[in-house]
Amino acid sequence: MADLPDNAHTDTLLAQALGWLEPMSGGVVPAIEMATTYKRNSAFARDEGIWYSRPENPTYWQVEALLARLEGAEAALVTGSGTASTAMVVEALKTGDYVLLPQVGYGGLHFMATDMANHWGIVFESYPAGDLDAMRAMIRPGQTKILWVEAPSNPELIVPDIAACAGIAHEAGARLVVDATFMPPPLFQPLKLGADIVLHSATKYLNGHSDVVAGTIATARADDWWRHVEHMRFRSGAVLGPFETWLLLRGMRTLHLRMERAQASAMAVARFLEGHGRVRRVLYPGLESHPSHALARRQMDGFGAMIAFEIDGGVEDAAAVWGATKLIKNATSLGGPETLIEHRHVSDGYDSPVPPAMLRLSIGLEDAADLCDDLDRAMGGPGSNRGRGIGTKLAQGLGWESRPHAGVVLPLHMASTYATDPAAYGKPYAYGRDQNPTGEQPEAVIAELEGAAEAKLFGSGMAAAAAVFQALASGDRVAIQDSLYWGVRGMVKTLPAAWGIAADWFPTGDLDALRAAIRPGETKVVWLESPANPGMAITDLAAACAVAREAGAVSVVDNTFATPLLTRPLDLGADFVMHSATKYLNGHSDIIAGVLACREAGPFWQRMAAIRHQAGAILGPLEAWLLMRGLRTLDLRVARACRSAIAIARHLEGHAGVAALLYPGLESFPGHAVAARQMTGGFGGMLSIRVKGGEAAAMRVWSRFRVFKIATSLGGVESLVEHRATVEGPDSPVPVDLLRLSVGIEHIGDLIADLEQALVGA
Ligand SMILES: *Cc1c(COP(=O)(O)O)cnc(C)c1O
């Protein structure tokens, strides 16, 4: 099932979750096995095979295999929470065993040690975190079974020397267990440094979206002791649900991008705090002043995104700053897309060993300048007047919180109908086809990105496109470019004709031809797409929308390929924007969704809104919720895809196996000058190549891809390659030697190597 080269980079392993395909369908995303029980084979022994979902669920396997690969482990498990992972290790001990713990560390571990395991006669002793001499002095050879370290430690971010800790543990016959929650793999791999067990609260960076509580545990050796620990998940029952497991895997696909952004921002925020007059000291392993700086540099790939800092003053001063941040949320936990601040001394309880004026930050995916600004204001500084960055808006989903509980992730509202007051019947929520709170946040975020007055979600991109045509009347005409997404072409060739609506096709990007195609008074809609599928033809959107407006027609731009991060059609004069949100907006190849957005909510918009209500092509709440989750990493994903696409285009320029390269970022591409003007931040992640040697050569090349998955669609975390002429059928205008690439977020080296091997001998 694993279909990636053995030497694939960890970015690639993450983006594709090892490249596994769902065995029944070839799906690029695993199925969620919801069954609690499985039909048995009567010939099997009692616990052979899958028989009940507490011992085992097939949904676990891909996550566990990916995790084992990242950690360099022989085996790994997902569990119901980070605490459950901890408990499994403790539960595998016996009365009279000793455990050596850090004095200051994750509070939950100490509660478990004192409340629970003490009753079983397991003895817990604690050493000052990071103090190797104390560990040596306290460990009891033959009796201490576990030396426990947190790395980096909570909250001071001490990074112990793992190899030295392993030496101390092993000499005494103990096992070294590392809680590496603050620094996920592959950036930190304690097993490779000599640790025996590494565990994570996967709630944090691994899942990374503040919406799943989960744990992981991985072992250097799958020996008998591990089997004993492993058995605890089944025996004491701290399992993870299949849907949470699936979400965890989905979260892990962007781990590399999230860590890259969060670490860079953490460095910027740490430097800012270091220079701030109200800050007494900053603890961040990336700062030269941090006691663990040199060790962190040697043992880890980066310094993580957790910062602790002490305010000048006492507990009240720290609490006042804690309460004064606006953008940064006062909440516990860490590792999510939103930046969190916590006064651990208060939240840990009255006997907390954490210094009273210390605040802890978990740096998320917002723009670092916005975070510094917020901290400055909270500490009484002037801040600045700049508007919030795109990264900030996306990471926080505009900062929306649930009501009444102030959750940082909005709930999934499943109700199809809402009880209301007869005096205001049906307000604000009446029926699930018309309103569902779950869709409101992604609609607001997309409207914000597009600079739109409103946005509305649809059940698919095609449903959004169809609403435009459904809003017309018999006798109306549509001017439409001839090179575009084939599904829209197919629809326009059939449905509107049956409804008495005529289409006038014009050569893509040709403004004179557009002018000629428009019949004033009759042409109601001009349909545009730039870059256009699959030849990437560019249209000057400002000019084309002006032509439409002069003729009294509305312009609609299918902005699926560019995304609002690269092109904002409404700013260029378009009236409406349409997306297949299946593609970049969601970005995880696991929902079908569409959206329309408008510059002004005028009569045509109202008509399309009414069509959604009447024809019923709505998006379900689960899909809307997943879309919002995907949007949080949109800028990270699009930036990586753009960077890799231009690198691929440059690499393939002049390649012996390539007859032509179609990418708007290349100076040689006909639409380049216009694209450079109307696209900002990149030229997109889509490019097409025309293979030398015609159709047969193109088909041979297509069949050889391994990292690029041979599948339709685009805009997901995984790279895809498609021979469009095959998909579109005999009346397709697409050249038969053309392969379309959707560049994902894998490592560029793996993508180029895959292209090279596929093109060999073409
Ligand atoms: C995929 C796509 C569509 C259709 O969207 P669905 O979500 O598949 O219905 C429309 N336009 C473009 C450019 C697309 O790539």
PDB file of N, CA, C and O and ligand atoms in Angstrom, residues 460-463 485 488 529 533 558 560-561 578 580-583 592-594 714 740, ligand 1:
ATOM      1  N   SER A 460     -21.246  21.802  -4.306  1.00  0.00           N
ATOM      2  CA  SER A 460     -20.097  21.489  -5.155  1.00  0.00           C
ATOM      3  C   SER A 460     -19.770  22.731  -5.960  1.00  0.00           C
ATOM      4  O   SER A 460     -20.578  23.671  -6.019  1.00  0.00           O
ATOM      5  N   GLY A 461     -18.623  22.728  -6.592  1.00  0.00           N
ATOM      6  CA  GLY A 461     -18.276  23.821  -7.493  1.00  0.00           C
ATOM      7  C   GLY A 461     -19.286  23.914  -8.620  1.00  0.00           C
ATOM      8  O   GLY A 461     -19.708  25.006  -9.023  1.00  0.00           O
ATOM      9  N   MET A 462     -19.705  22.746  -9.123  1.00  0.00           N
ATOM     10  CA  MET A 462     -20.672  22.736 -10.221  1.00  0.00           C
ATOM     11  C   MET A 462     -22.024  23.298  -9.772  1.00  0.00           C
ATOM     12  O   MET A 462     -22.708  23.961 -10.562  1.00  0.00           O
ATOM     13  N   ALA A 463     -22.403  23.045  -8.538  1.00  0.00           N
ATOM     14  CA  ALA A 463     -23.671  23.599  -8.040  1.00  0.00           C
ATOM     15  C   ALA A 463     -23.583  25.120  -7.982  1.00  0.00           C
ATOM     16  O   ALA A 463     -24.550  25.824  -8.310  1.00  0.00           O
ATOM     17  N   TYR A 485     -12.632  25.033 -17.453  1.00  0.00           N
ATOM     18  CA  TYR A 485     -12.906  23.777 -16.776  1.00  0.00           C
ATOM     19  C   TYR A 485     -13.983  23.022 -17.561  1.00  0.00           C
ATOM     20  O   TYR A 485     -15.071  23.556 -17.817  1.00  0.00           O
ATOM     21  N   VAL A 488     -17.730  22.767 -16.548  1.00  0.00           N
ATOM     22  CA  VAL A 488     -18.551  23.949 -16.820  1.00  0.00           C
ATOM     23  C   VAL A 488     -18.897  23.981 -18.311  1.00  0.00           C
ATOM     24  O   VAL A 488     -20.036  24.252 -18.690  1.00  0.00           O
ATOM     25  N   GLU A 529     -12.329  32.570 -16.648  1.00  0.00           N
ATOM     26  CA  GLU A 529     -11.531  31.702 -15.776  1.00  0.00           C
ATOM     27  C   GLU A 529     -10.065  31.986 -16.085  1.00  0.00           C
ATOM     28  O   GLU A 529      -9.673  31.913 -17.256  1.00  0.00           O
ATOM     29  N   ASN A 533      -8.144  26.259 -17.184  1.00  0.00           N
ATOM     30  CA  ASN A 533      -7.873  24.829 -17.226  1.00  0.00           C
ATOM     31  C   ASN A 533      -7.909  24.332 -18.676  1.00  0.00           C
ATOM     32  O   ASN A 533      -8.857  24.662 -19.382  1.00  0.00           O
ATOM     33  N   ASP A 558     -14.413  32.243 -12.468  1.00  0.00           N
ATOM     34  CA  ASP A 558     -14.086  30.992 -11.771  1.00  0.00           C
ATOM     35  C   ASP A 558     -12.646  31.150 -11.281  1.00  0.00           C
ATOM     36  O   ASP A 558     -11.697  31.099 -12.066  1.00  0.00           O
ATOM     37  N   THR A 560     -10.985  29.307  -9.100  1.00  0.00           N
ATOM     38  CA  THR A 560     -10.524  28.083  -8.439  1.00  0.00           C
ATOM     39  C   THR A 560      -9.013  27.913  -8.507  1.00  0.00           C
ATOM     40  O   THR A 560      -8.369  27.569  -7.516  1.00  0.00           O
ATOM     41  N   PHE A 561      -8.421  28.133  -9.689  1.00  0.00           N
ATOM     42  CA  PHE A 561      -6.984  27.890  -9.861  1.00  0.00           C
ATOM     43  C   PHE A 561      -6.149  28.919  -9.100  1.00  0.00           C
ATOM     44  O   PHE A 561      -5.110  28.590  -8.552  1.00  0.00           O
ATOM     45  N   MET A 578     -16.595  32.593  -8.410  1.00  0.00           N
ATOM     46  CA  MET A 578     -17.035  31.231  -8.124  1.00  0.00           C
ATOM     47  C   MET A 578     -15.798  30.388  -7.828  1.00  0.00           C
ATOM     48  O   MET A 578     -14.734  30.622  -8.389  1.00  0.00           O
ATOM     49  N   SER A 580     -14.563  26.152  -7.003  1.00  0.00           N
ATOM     50  CA  SER A 580     -14.694  24.798  -6.512  1.00  0.00           C
ATOM     51  C   SER A 580     -13.884  24.779  -5.230  1.00  0.00           C
ATOM     52  O   SER A 580     -12.645  24.759  -5.264  1.00  0.00           O
ATOM     53  N   ALA A 581     -14.566  24.796  -4.091  1.00  0.00           N
ATOM     54  CA  ALA A 581     -13.870  24.786  -2.793  1.00  0.00           C
ATOM     55  C   ALA A 581     -13.296  23.412  -2.490  1.00  0.00           C
ATOM     56  O   ALA A 581     -12.545  23.235  -1.535  1.00  0.00           O
ATOM     57  N   THR A 582     -13.679  22.436  -3.336  1.00  0.00           N
ATOM     58  CA  THR A 582     -13.075  21.104  -3.313  1.00  0.00           C
ATOM     59  C   THR A 582     -11.564  21.196  -3.436  1.00  0.00           C
ATOM     60  O   THR A 582     -10.841  20.344  -2.937  1.00  0.00           O
ATOM     61  N   LYS A 583     -11.116  22.223  -4.142  1.00  0.00           N
ATOM     62  CA  LYS A 583      -9.699  22.319  -4.532  1.00  0.00           C
ATOM     63  C   LYS A 583      -8.909  23.034  -3.440  1.00  0.00           C
ATOM     64  O   LYS A 583      -8.886  22.589  -2.320  1.00  0.00           O
ATOM     65  N   ILE A 592     -16.309  17.659  -1.361  1.00  0.00           N
ATOM     66  CA  ILE A 592     -16.717  18.333  -2.593  1.00  0.00           C
ATOM     67  C   ILE A 592     -17.515  19.548  -2.133  1.00  0.00           C
ATOM     68  O   ILE A 592     -18.453  19.412  -1.342  1.00  0.00           O
ATOM     69  N   ALA A 593     -17.118  20.726  -2.586  1.00  0.00           N
ATOM     70  CA  ALA A 593     -17.804  21.942  -2.127  1.00  0.00           C
ATOM     71  C   ALA A 593     -17.623  23.060  -3.140  1.00  0.00           C
ATOM     72  O   ALA A 593     -16.681  23.054  -3.930  1.00  0.00           O
ATOM     73  N   GLY A 594     -18.554  24.012  -3.097  1.00  0.00           N
ATOM     74  CA  GLY A 594     -18.459  25.156  -3.998  1.00  0.00           C
ATOM     75  C   GLY A 594     -18.835  26.426  -3.273  1.00  0.00           C
ATOM     76  O   GLY A 594     -19.423  26.391  -2.180  1.00  0.00           O
ATOM     77  N   LEU A 714      -7.443  18.633  -8.149  1.00  0.00           N
ATOM     78  CA  LEU A 714      -6.300  19.520  -7.957  1.00  0.00           C
ATOM     79  C   LEU A 714      -6.444  20.253  -6.628  1.00  0.00           C
ATOM     80  O   LEU A 714      -7.484  20.185  -5.972  1.00  0.00           O
ATOM     81  N   ARG A 740      -1.471  17.393 -17.078  1.00  0.00           N
ATOM     82  CA  ARG A 740      -1.687  18.504 -16.145  1.00  0.00           C
ATOM     83  C   ARG A 740      -1.197  18.115 -14.759  1.00  0.00           C
ATOM     84  O   ARG A 740      -1.549  17.040 -14.254  1.00  0.00           O
TER      85      ARG A 740
HETATM   86  C1  LIG B   1     -13.158  21.277 -10.086  1.00  0.00           C
HETATM   87  C2  LIG B   1     -13.511  22.523 -10.764  1.00  0.00           C
HETATM   88  C3  LIG B   1     -14.835  22.929 -10.903  1.00  0.00           C
HETATM   89  C4  LIG B   1     -15.986  22.074 -10.457  1.00  0.00           C
HETATM   90  O1  LIG B   1     -16.051  21.966  -9.061  1.00  0.00           O
HETATM   91  P1  LIG B   1     -16.612  20.673  -8.275  1.00  0.00           P
HETATM   92  O2  LIG B   1     -16.312  21.002  -6.864  1.00  0.00           O
HETATM   93  O3  LIG B   1     -15.897  19.483  -8.791  1.00  0.00           O
HETATM   94  O4  LIG B   1     -18.053  20.578  -8.542  1.00  0.00           O
HETATM   95  C5  LIG B   1     -15.074  24.144 -11.507  1.00  0.00           C
HETATM   96  N1  LIG B   1     -14.068  24.916 -11.951  1.00  0.00           N
HETATM   97  C6  LIG B   1     -12.779  24.553 -11.837  1.00  0.00           C
HETATM   98  C7  LIG B   1     -11.715  25.450 -12.377  1.00  0.00           C
HETATM   99  C8  LIG B   1     -12.449  23.345 -11.245  1.00  0.00           C
HETATM  100  O5  LIG B   1     -11.172  22.977 -11.137  1.00  0.00           O
END
